[in-house]
Coordinates of C-alpha atoms in Angstrom, one line a residue:
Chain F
X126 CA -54.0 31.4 -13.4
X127 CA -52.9 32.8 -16.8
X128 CA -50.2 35.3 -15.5
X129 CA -48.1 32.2 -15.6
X130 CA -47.0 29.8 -18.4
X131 CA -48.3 26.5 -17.8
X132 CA -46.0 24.7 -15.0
X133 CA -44.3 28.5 -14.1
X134 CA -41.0 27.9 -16.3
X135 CA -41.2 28.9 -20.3
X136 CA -41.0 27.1 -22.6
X137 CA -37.7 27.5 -24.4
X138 CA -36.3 27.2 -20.5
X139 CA -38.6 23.4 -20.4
X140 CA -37.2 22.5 -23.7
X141 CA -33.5 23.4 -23.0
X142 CA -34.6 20.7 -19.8
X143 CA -36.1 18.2 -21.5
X144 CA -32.9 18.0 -24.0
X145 CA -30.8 17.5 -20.3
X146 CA -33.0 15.1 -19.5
X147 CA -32.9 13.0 -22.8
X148 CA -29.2 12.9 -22.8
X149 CA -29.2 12.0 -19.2
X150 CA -31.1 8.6 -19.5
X151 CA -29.3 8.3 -22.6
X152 CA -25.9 8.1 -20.7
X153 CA -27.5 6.0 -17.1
X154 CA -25.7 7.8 -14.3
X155 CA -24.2 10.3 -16.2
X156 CA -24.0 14.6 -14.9
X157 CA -25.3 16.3 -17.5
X158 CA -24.9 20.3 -16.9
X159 CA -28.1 22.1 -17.8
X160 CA -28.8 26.1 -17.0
X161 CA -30.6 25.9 -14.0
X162 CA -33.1 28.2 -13.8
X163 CA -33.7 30.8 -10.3
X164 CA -37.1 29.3 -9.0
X165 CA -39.0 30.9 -6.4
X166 CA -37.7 29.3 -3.1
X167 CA -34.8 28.9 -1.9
X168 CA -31.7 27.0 -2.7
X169 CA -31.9 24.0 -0.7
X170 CA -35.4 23.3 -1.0
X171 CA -35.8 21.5 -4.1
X172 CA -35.3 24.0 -7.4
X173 CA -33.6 21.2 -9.4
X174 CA -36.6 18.8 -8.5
X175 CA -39.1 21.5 -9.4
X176 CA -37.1 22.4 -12.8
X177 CA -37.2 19.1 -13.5
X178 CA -41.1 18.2 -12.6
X179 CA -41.6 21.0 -14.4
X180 CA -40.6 20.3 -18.0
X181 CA -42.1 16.7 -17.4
X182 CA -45.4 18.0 -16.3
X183 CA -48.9 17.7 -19.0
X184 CA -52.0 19.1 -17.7
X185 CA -53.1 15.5 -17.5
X186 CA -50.6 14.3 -14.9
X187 CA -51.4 13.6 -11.4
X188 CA -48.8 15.1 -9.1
X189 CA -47.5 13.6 -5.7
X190 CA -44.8 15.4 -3.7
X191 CA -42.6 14.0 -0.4
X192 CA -40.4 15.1 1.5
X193 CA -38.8 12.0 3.8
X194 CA -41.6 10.2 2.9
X195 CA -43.8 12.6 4.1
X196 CA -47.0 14.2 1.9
X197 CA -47.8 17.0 5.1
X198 CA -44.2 18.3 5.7
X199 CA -44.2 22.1 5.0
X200 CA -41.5 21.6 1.9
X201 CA -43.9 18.8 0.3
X202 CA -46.9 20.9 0.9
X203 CA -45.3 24.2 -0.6
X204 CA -44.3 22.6 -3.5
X205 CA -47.9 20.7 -4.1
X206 CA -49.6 24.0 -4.0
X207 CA -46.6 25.5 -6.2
X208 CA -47.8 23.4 -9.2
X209 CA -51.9 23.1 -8.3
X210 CA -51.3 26.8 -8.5
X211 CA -49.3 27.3 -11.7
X212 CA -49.9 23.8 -13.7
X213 CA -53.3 23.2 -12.2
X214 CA -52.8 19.2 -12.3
X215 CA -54.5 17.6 -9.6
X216 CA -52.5 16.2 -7.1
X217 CA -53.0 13.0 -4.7
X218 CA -51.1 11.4 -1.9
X219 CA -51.9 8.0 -3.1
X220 CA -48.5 6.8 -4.6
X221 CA -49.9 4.4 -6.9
X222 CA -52.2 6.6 -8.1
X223 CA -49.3 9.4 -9.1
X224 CA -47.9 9.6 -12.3
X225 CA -45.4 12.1 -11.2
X226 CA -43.9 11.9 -7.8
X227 CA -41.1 14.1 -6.7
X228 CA -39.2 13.1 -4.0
X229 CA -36.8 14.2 -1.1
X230 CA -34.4 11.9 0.4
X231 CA -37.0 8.9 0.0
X232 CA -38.5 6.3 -2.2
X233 CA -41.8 5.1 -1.7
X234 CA -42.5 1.7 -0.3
X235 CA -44.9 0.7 -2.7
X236 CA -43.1 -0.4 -5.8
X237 CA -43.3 2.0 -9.1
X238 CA -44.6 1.0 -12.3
X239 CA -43.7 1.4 -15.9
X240 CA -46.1 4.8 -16.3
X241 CA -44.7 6.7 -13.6
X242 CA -41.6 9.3 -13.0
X243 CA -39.8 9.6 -9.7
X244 CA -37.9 13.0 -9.8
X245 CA -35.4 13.5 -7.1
X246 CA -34.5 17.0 -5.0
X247 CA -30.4 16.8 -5.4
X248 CA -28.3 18.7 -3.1
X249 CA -24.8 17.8 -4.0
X250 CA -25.3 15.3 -7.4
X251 CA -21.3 14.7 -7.7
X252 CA -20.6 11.5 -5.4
X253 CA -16.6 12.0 -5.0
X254 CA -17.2 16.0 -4.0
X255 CA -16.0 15.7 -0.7
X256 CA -12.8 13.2 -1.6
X257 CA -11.9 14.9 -4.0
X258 CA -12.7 19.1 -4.2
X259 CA -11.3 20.1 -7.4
X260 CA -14.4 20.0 -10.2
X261 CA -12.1 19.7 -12.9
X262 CA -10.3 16.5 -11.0
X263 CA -13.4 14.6 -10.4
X264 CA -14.7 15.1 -14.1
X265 CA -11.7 13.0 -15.6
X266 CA -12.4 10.8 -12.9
X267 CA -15.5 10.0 -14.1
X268 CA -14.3 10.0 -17.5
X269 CA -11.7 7.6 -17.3
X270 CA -13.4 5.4 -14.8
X271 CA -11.1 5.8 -11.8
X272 CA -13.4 5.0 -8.9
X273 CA -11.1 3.5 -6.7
X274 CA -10.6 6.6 -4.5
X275 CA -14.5 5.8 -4.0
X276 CA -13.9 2.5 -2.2
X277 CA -11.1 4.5 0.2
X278 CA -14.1 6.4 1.8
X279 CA -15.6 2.5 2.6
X280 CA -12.7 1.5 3.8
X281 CA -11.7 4.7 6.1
X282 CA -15.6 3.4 7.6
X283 CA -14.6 0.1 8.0
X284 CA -11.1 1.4 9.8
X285 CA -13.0 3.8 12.1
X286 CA -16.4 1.8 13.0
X287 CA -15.8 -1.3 12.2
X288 CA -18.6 -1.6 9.7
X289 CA -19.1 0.3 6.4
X290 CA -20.9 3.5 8.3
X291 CA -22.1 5.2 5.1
X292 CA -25.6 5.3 5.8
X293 CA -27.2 7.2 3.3
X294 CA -26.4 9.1 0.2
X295 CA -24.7 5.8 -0.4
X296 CA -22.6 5.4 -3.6
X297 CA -23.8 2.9 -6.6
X298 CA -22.6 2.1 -9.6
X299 CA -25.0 2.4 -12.8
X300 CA -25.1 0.0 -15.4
X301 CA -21.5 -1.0 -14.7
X302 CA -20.1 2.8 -15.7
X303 CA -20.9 5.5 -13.9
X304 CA -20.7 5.7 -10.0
X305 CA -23.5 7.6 -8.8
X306 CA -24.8 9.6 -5.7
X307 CA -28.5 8.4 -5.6
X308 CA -28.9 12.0 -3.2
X309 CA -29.7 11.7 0.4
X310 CA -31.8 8.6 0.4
X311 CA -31.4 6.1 2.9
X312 CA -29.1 2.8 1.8
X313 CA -31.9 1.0 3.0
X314 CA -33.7 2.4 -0.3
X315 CA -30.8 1.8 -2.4
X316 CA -32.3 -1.5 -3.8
X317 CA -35.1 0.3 -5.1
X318 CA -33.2 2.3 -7.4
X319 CA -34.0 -0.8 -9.9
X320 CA -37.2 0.3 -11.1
X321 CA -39.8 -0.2 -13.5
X322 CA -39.9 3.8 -13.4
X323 CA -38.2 6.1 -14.8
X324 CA -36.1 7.7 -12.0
X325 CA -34.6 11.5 -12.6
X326 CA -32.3 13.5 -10.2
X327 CA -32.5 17.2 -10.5
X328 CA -29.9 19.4 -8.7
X329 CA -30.6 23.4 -9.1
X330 CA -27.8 24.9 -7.3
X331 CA -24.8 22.8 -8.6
X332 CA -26.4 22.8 -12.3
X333 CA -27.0 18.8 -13.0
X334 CA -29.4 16.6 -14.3
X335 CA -29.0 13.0 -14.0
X336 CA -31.2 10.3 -14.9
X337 CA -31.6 6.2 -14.2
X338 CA -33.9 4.6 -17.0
X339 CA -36.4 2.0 -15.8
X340 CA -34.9 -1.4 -15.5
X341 CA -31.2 -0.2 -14.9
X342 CA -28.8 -2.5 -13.0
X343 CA -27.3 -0.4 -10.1
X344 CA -25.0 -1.5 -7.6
X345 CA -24.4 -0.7 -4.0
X346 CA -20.2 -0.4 -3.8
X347 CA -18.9 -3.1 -1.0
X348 CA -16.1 -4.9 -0.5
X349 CA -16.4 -8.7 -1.0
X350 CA -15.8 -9.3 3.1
X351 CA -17.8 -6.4 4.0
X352 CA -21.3 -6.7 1.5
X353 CA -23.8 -4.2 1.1
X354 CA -26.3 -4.4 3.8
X355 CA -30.0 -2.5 3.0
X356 CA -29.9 -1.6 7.1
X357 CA -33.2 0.1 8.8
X358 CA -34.2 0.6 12.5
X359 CA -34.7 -2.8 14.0
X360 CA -38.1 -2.8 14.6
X361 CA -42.1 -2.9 13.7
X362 CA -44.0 0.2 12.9
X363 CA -46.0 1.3 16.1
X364 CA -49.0 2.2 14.2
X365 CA -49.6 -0.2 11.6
X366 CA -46.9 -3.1 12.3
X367 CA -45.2 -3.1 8.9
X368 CA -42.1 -4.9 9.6
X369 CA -40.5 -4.4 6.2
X370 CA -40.7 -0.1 6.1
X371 CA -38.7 2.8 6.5
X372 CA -38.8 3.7 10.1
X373 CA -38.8 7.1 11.9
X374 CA -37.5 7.1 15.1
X375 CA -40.0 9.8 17.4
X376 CA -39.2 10.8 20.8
X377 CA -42.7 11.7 22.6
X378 CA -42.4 12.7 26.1
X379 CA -39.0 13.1 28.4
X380 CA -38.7 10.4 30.1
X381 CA -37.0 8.5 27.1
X382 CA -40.6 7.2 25.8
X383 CA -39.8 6.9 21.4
X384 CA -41.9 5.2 18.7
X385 CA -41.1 4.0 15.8
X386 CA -43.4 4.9 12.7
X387 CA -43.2 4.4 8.6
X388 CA -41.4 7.3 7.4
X389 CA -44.0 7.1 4.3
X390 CA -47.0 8.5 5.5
X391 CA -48.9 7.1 2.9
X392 CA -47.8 3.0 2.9
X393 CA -48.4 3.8 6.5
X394 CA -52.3 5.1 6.3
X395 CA -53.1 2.9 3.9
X396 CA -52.3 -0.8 5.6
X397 CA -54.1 1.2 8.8
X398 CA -57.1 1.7 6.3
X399 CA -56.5 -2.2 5.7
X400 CA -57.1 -3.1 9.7
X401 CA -52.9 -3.4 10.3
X402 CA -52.4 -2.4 14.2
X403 CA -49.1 -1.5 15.8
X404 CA -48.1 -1.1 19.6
X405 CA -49.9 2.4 19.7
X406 CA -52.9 2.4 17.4
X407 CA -55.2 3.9 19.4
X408 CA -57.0 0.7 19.7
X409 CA -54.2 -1.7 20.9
X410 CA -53.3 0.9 23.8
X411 CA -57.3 1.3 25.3
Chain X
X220 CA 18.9 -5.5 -22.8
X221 CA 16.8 -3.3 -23.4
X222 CA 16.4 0.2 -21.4
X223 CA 13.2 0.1 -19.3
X224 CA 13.3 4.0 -19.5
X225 CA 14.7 5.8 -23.2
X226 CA 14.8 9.5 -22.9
X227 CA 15.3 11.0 -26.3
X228 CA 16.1 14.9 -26.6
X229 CA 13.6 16.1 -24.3
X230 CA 13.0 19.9 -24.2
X231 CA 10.6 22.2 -22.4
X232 CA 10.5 25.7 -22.2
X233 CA 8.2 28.2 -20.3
X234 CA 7.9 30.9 -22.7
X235 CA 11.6 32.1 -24.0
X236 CA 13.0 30.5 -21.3
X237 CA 14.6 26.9 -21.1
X238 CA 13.5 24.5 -18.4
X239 CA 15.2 21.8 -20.0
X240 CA 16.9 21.1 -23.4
X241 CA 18.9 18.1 -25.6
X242 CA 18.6 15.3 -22.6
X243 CA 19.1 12.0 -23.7
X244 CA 19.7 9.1 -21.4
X245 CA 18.7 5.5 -21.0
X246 CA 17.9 3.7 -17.7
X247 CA 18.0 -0.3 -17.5
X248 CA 16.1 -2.2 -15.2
X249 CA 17.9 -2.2 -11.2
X250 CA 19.4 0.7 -12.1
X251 CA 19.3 4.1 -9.9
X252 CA 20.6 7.2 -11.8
X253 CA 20.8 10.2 -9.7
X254 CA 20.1 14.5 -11.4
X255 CA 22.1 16.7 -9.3
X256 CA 22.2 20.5 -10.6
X257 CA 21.2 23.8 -8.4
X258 CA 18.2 25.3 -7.8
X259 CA 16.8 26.5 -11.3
X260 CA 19.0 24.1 -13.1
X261 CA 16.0 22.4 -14.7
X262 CA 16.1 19.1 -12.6
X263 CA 12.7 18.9 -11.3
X264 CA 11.4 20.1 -14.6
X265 CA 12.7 17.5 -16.2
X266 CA 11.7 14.8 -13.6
X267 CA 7.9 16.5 -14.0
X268 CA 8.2 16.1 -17.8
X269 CA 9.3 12.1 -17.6
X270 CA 6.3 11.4 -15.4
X271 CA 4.2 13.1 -17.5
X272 CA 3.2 15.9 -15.1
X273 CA 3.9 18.5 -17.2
X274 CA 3.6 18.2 -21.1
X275 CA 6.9 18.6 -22.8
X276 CA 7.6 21.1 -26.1
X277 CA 10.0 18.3 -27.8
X278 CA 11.8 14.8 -27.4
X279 CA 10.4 10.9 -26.8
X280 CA 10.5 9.3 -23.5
X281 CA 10.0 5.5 -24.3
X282 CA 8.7 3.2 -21.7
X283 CA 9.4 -0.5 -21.8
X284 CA 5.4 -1.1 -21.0
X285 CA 4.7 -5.0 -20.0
X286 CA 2.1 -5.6 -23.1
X287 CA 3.7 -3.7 -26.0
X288 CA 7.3 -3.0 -25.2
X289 CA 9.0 0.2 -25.8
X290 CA 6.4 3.1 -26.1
X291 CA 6.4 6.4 -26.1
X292 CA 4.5 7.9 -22.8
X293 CA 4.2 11.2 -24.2
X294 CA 1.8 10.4 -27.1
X295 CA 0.1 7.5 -25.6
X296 CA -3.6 8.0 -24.4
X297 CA -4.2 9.6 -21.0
X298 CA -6.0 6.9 -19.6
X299 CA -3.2 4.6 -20.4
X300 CA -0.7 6.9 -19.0
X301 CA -2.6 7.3 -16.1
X302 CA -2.9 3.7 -15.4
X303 CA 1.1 3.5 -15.8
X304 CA 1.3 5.9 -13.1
X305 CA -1.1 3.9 -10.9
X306 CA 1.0 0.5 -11.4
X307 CA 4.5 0.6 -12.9
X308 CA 5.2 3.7 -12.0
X309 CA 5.5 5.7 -8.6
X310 CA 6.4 9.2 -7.9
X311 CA 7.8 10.3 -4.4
X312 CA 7.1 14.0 -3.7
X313 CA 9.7 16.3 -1.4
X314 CA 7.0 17.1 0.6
X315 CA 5.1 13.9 1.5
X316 CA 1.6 16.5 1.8
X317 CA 1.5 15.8 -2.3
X318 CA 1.8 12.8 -2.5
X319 CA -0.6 11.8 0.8
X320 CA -4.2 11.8 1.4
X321 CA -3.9 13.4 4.7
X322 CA -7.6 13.5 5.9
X323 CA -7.1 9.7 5.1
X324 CA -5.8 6.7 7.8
X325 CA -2.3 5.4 6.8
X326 CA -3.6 2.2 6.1
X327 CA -6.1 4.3 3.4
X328 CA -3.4 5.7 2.1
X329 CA -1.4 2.5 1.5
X330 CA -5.0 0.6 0.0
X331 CA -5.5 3.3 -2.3
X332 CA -3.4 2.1 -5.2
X333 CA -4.6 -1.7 -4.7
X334 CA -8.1 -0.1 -4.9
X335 CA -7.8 2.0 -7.7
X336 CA -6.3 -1.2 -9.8
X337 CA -9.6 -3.4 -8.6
X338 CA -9.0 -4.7 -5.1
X339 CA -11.8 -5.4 -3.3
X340 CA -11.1 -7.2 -0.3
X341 CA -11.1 -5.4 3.1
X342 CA -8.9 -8.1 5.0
X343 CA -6.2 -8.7 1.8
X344 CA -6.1 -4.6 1.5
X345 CA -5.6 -4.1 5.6
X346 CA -3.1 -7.2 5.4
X347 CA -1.2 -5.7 2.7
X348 CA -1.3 -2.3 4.2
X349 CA 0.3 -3.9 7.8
X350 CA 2.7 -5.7 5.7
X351 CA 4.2 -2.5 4.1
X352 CA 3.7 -0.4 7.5
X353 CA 6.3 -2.5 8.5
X354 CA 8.2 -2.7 5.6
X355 CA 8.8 1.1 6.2
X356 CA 8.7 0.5 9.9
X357 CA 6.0 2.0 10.9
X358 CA 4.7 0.3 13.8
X359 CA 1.3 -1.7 12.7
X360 CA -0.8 0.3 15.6
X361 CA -0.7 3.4 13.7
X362 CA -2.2 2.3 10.7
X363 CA -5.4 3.4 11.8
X364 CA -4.3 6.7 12.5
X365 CA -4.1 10.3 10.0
X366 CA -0.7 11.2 8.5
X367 CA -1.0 14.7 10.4
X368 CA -0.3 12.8 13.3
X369 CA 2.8 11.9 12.0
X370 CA 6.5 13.0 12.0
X371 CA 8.3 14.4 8.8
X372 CA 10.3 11.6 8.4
X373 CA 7.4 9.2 9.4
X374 CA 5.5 10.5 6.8
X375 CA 8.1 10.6 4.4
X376 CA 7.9 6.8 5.0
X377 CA 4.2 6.6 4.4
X378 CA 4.4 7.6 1.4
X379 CA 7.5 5.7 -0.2
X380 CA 4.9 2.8 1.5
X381 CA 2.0 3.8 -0.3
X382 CA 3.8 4.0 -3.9
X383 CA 5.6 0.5 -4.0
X384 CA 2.8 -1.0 -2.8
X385 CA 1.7 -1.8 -6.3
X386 CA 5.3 -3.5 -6.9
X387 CA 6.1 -0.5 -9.7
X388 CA 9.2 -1.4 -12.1
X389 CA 10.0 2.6 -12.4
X390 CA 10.2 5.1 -9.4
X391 CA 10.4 9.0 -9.9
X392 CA 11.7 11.1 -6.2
X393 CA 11.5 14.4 -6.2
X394 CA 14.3 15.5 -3.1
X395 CA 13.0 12.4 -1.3
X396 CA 15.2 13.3 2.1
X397 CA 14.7 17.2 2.1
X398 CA 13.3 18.5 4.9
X399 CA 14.7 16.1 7.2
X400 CA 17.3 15.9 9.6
X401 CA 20.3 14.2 9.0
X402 CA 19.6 11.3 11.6
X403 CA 16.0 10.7 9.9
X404 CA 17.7 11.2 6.4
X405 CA 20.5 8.4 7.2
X406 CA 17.3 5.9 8.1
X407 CA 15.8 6.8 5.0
X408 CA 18.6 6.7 2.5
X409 CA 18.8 3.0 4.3
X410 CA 15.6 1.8 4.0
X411 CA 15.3 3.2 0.5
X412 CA 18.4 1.0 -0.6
X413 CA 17.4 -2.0 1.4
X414 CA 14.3 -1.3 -1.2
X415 CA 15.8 -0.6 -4.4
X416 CA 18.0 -4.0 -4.0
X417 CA 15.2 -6.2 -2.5
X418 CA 12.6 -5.0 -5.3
X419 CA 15.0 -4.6 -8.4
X420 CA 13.6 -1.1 -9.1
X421 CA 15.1 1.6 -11.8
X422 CA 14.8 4.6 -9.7
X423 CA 15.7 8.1 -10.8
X424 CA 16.2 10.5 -8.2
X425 CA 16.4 14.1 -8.1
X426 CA 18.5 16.2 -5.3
X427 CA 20.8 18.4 -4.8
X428 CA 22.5 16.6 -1.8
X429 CA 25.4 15.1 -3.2
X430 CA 25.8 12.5 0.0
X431 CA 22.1 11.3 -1.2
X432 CA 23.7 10.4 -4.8
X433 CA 26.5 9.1 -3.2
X434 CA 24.9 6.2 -1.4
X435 CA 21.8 5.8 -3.6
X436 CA 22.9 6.2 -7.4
X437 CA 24.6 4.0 -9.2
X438 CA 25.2 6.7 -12.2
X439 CA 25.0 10.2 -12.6
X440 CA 24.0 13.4 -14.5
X441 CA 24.3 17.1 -13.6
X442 CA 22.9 19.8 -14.8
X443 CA 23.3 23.3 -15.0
X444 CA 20.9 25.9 -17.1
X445 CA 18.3 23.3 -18.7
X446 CA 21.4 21.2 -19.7
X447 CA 23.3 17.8 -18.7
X448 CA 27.1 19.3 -18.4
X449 CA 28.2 15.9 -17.1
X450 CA 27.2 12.1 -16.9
X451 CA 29.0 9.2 -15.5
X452 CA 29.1 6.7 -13.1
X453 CA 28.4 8.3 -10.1
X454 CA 31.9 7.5 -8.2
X455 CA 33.3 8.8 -11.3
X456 CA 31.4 12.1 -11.6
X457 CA 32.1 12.6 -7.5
X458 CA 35.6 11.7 -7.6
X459 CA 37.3 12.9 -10.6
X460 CA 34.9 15.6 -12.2
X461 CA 35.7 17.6 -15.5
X462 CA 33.5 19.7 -16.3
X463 CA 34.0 23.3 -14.3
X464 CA 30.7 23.6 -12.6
X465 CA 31.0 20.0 -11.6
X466 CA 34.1 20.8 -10.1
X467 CA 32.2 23.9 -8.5
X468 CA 29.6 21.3 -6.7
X469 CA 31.9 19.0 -5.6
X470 CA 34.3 21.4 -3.8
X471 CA 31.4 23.2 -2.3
X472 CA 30.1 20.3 0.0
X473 CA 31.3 20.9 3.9
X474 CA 33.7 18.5 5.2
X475 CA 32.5 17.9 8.7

């Protein structure tokens, strides 16, 4: 499709990126601002992940896209087809075969190595937004390193339910500077935000680029009689029995019937490739 | 001795006109100096200025600091200033919505100032909260609960908690007891000088109540038109004033 410049944005536009995006893993957990670009889709659904997949894209990249974990949900879909239409780079749903994987609200359960990028859809990249409103406030926050209003939200949890109730979008501190909103993931992901990948946030409607280079050391905030806990649903998966994934919780008839299944479709099709069986493989419930 | 708080010729102006011009005082450690004056008179300007709220066009205000002595706040590095406001010093608004968190529990609102100096414990910050509930007597089964939810004067209380919790040397009050009725204001003005005495601070304290001097301050300066017209020991000033808008104040308070 020549109508289009390779990857849909031009190239002054994926250089004026790339620059945000060099300063951003120069400074780990740092905002930087960048002129984010209108894509074609809506706010909401992933224009700073596709700005920033963008400008990393080459023609010889292989592209994976999820959305919760997913490869078939209709945002990960759209946005395959987006770039197989206007990059042409192949695309798989194979995570270790994926050189580029953007992501929303998940990390993959298989762990990342040193020649891949994980680019992150970013709704709302400042982590003390809703503590503190005022943008010009939270910025000499940041600068000066006062965080402790941070640990006031963990304690109001603690106050109210007894436990730290934060359960996703949960705050982390990068490379002992920065605190850091690592977007919606769940916390139970949080320890894989040490990577051997390079991991890169992209928010489009708030105008921020952040990055975490590979082998970063980024902590989970706690309080020292309340640790971080990496929490998921207390069960196995009920197709192929991994005890150690994400879990979706499914509700499938009315009568209170629910499984639980790998919220990454992928880990979860390929241990069933393997011969792994949960509670309703189709075998285990003939 | 020296001052904990020097105040050299401090001016500020907005535009061509004066909010406050020529004060010099010193303030030693213990000490509570009161700034009466009228509205407009400059008072709150100058308060604003010496806690570094707002910048100031002239003058030195030198801090005795713990590491390096007498220092000048107003040319020192924000992020040390800003860490002075967090520990030494603490600044008690007229209306207790500035100076609370009020989507935030009471016992938040008490922890934040142990937390942003690098406390970390849940059970030492919840302890110390309760502790200081009750030090303002607030009763301990509220600490859970939103400073919405409580009274003026209650409030009031929360937040005279939540900036001595830190144990600061210097405390700045804004009209601390405005607001309030006299029988809240009485419990207040008691609690604040059971404080001041237990804790050794230097408080300086900004009103236009005259009673509030009266019982709080142990000296006194008013001012009139951006200017100190008089300063004194407080009984002094009250008693035996000399200067003609002094005089004007004094004779102006209802005798009940």
């Amino acid at each position: 499709m020549s109508a289009y410049n390779f990857a849909y944005l031009d190239e002054q536009t994926k250089r004026m990126i790339r620059r945000a995006l060099l300063k951003a893993i120069a400074i780990p957990g740092y905002q930087v601002p960048f002129a984010s670009r209108e894509m074609p889709m809506p706010y909401g659904w992933g224009t700073g992940g596709v700005q920033v997949t963008a400008a990393c894209l080459t023609p010889e990249d292989r592209l994976k896209v999820i959305d919760q974990g997913a490869d078939d949900t209709t945002n990960a879909i759209s946005i395959r087809k987006f770039f197989e239409t206007t990059a042409g780079v192949e695309t798989t749903e194979r995570t270790g075969e994926a050189t580029v994987i953007q992501t929303r609200h998940r990390i993959p359960e298989a762990p990342l190595g040193d020649d891949q990028i994980l680019v992150y859809q970013v709704p709302i990249p400042e982590p003390l937004r809703f503590l503190e409103p005022r943008e010009t406030e939270t910025r000499r926050m940041h600068a000066l390193e006062e965080y402790g209003l941070m640990h006031v939200k963990l304690y109001e949890d603690i106050a109210r339910h007894g436990a730290i109730a934060t359960s996703y979008a949960y705050p982390v501190k990068v490379e002992g500077r920065y605190v850091m909103d690592p977007s919606p993931i769940p916390k139970f992901d949080n320890p894989k935000l040490e990577s051997a990948a390079i991991q890169l946030f992209g928010a489009g409607r708030e105008q921020r680029i952040y990055a975490i280079p590979p082998h970063t050391r980024v902590v989970s905030l706690d309080f020292e009689d309340h640790p971080f806990v990496a929490s998921k649903a207390d069960h196995a998966c009920d197709l192929c029995g991994a005890e150690q994934s994400y879990l979706d919780e499914v509700i499938v008839d009315d009568a209170g019937g629910r499984m639980f299944v790998c919220s990454d479709t992928d880990f979860c099709a390929t241990r069933q490739a393997e011969g792994h069986r949960g509670r309703f493989s189709p075998e285990a419930a003939e | 001795m020296t001052p904990l708080l020097s105040v050299r010729d401090i001016a500020k102006f907005y535009g061509p006109r004066v909010g406050c011009e020529g004060v010099s005082f010193d303030l030693y450690p213990g000490e509570v100096m009161g700034i009466v004056g009228e509205s407009g008179s400059g008072k709150s300007t100058l308060l604003n200025v010496l806690a570094g709220h707002l910048p100031a066009d002239r003058g030195e205000v030198l801090f005795d600091t713990r590491a390096e002595g007498l220092k000048d706040t107003l040319t020192m590095s924000e992020p040390e200033r800003r860490m002075l406001s967090r520990t030494d010093w603490a600044f008690v608004h007229q209306n207790p919505r500035d100076g609370l968190r009020m989507g935030v529990s009471a016992g938040g609102n008490v922890g934040e100032r142990l937390m942003a100096v690098g406390a970390r414990h849940y059970g030492e910050i919840r302890d110390t909260a309760l502790d200081w509930l009750g030090r303002v007597e607030i009763e301990a089964g509220r600490i859970d609960d939103r400073p919405n939810a409580f009274s003026g004067g209650m409030q009031q209380r929360l937040q005279i908690a939540r900036n001595l919790v830190t144990g600061p040397r210097l405390v700045f009050m804004d009209e601390p007891t405005g607001g309030l009725d006299v029988s809240v204001q009485a419990r207040l003005l008691d609690l604040l000088r059971g404080l001041v005495r237990e804790m050794g601070l230097s408080v300086l304290i900004v009103t236009h109540d005259l009673a509030v001097v009266r019982l709080l301050a142990d000296r006194l300066m008013v001012m009139k038109s951006g200017r100190v017209v008089e300063a004194g020991l407080t009984d002094q000033v009250l008693d035996d004033p000399q200067h003609p808008y002094t005089q004007l104040l004094v004779s102006s308070v209802l005798q009940v």
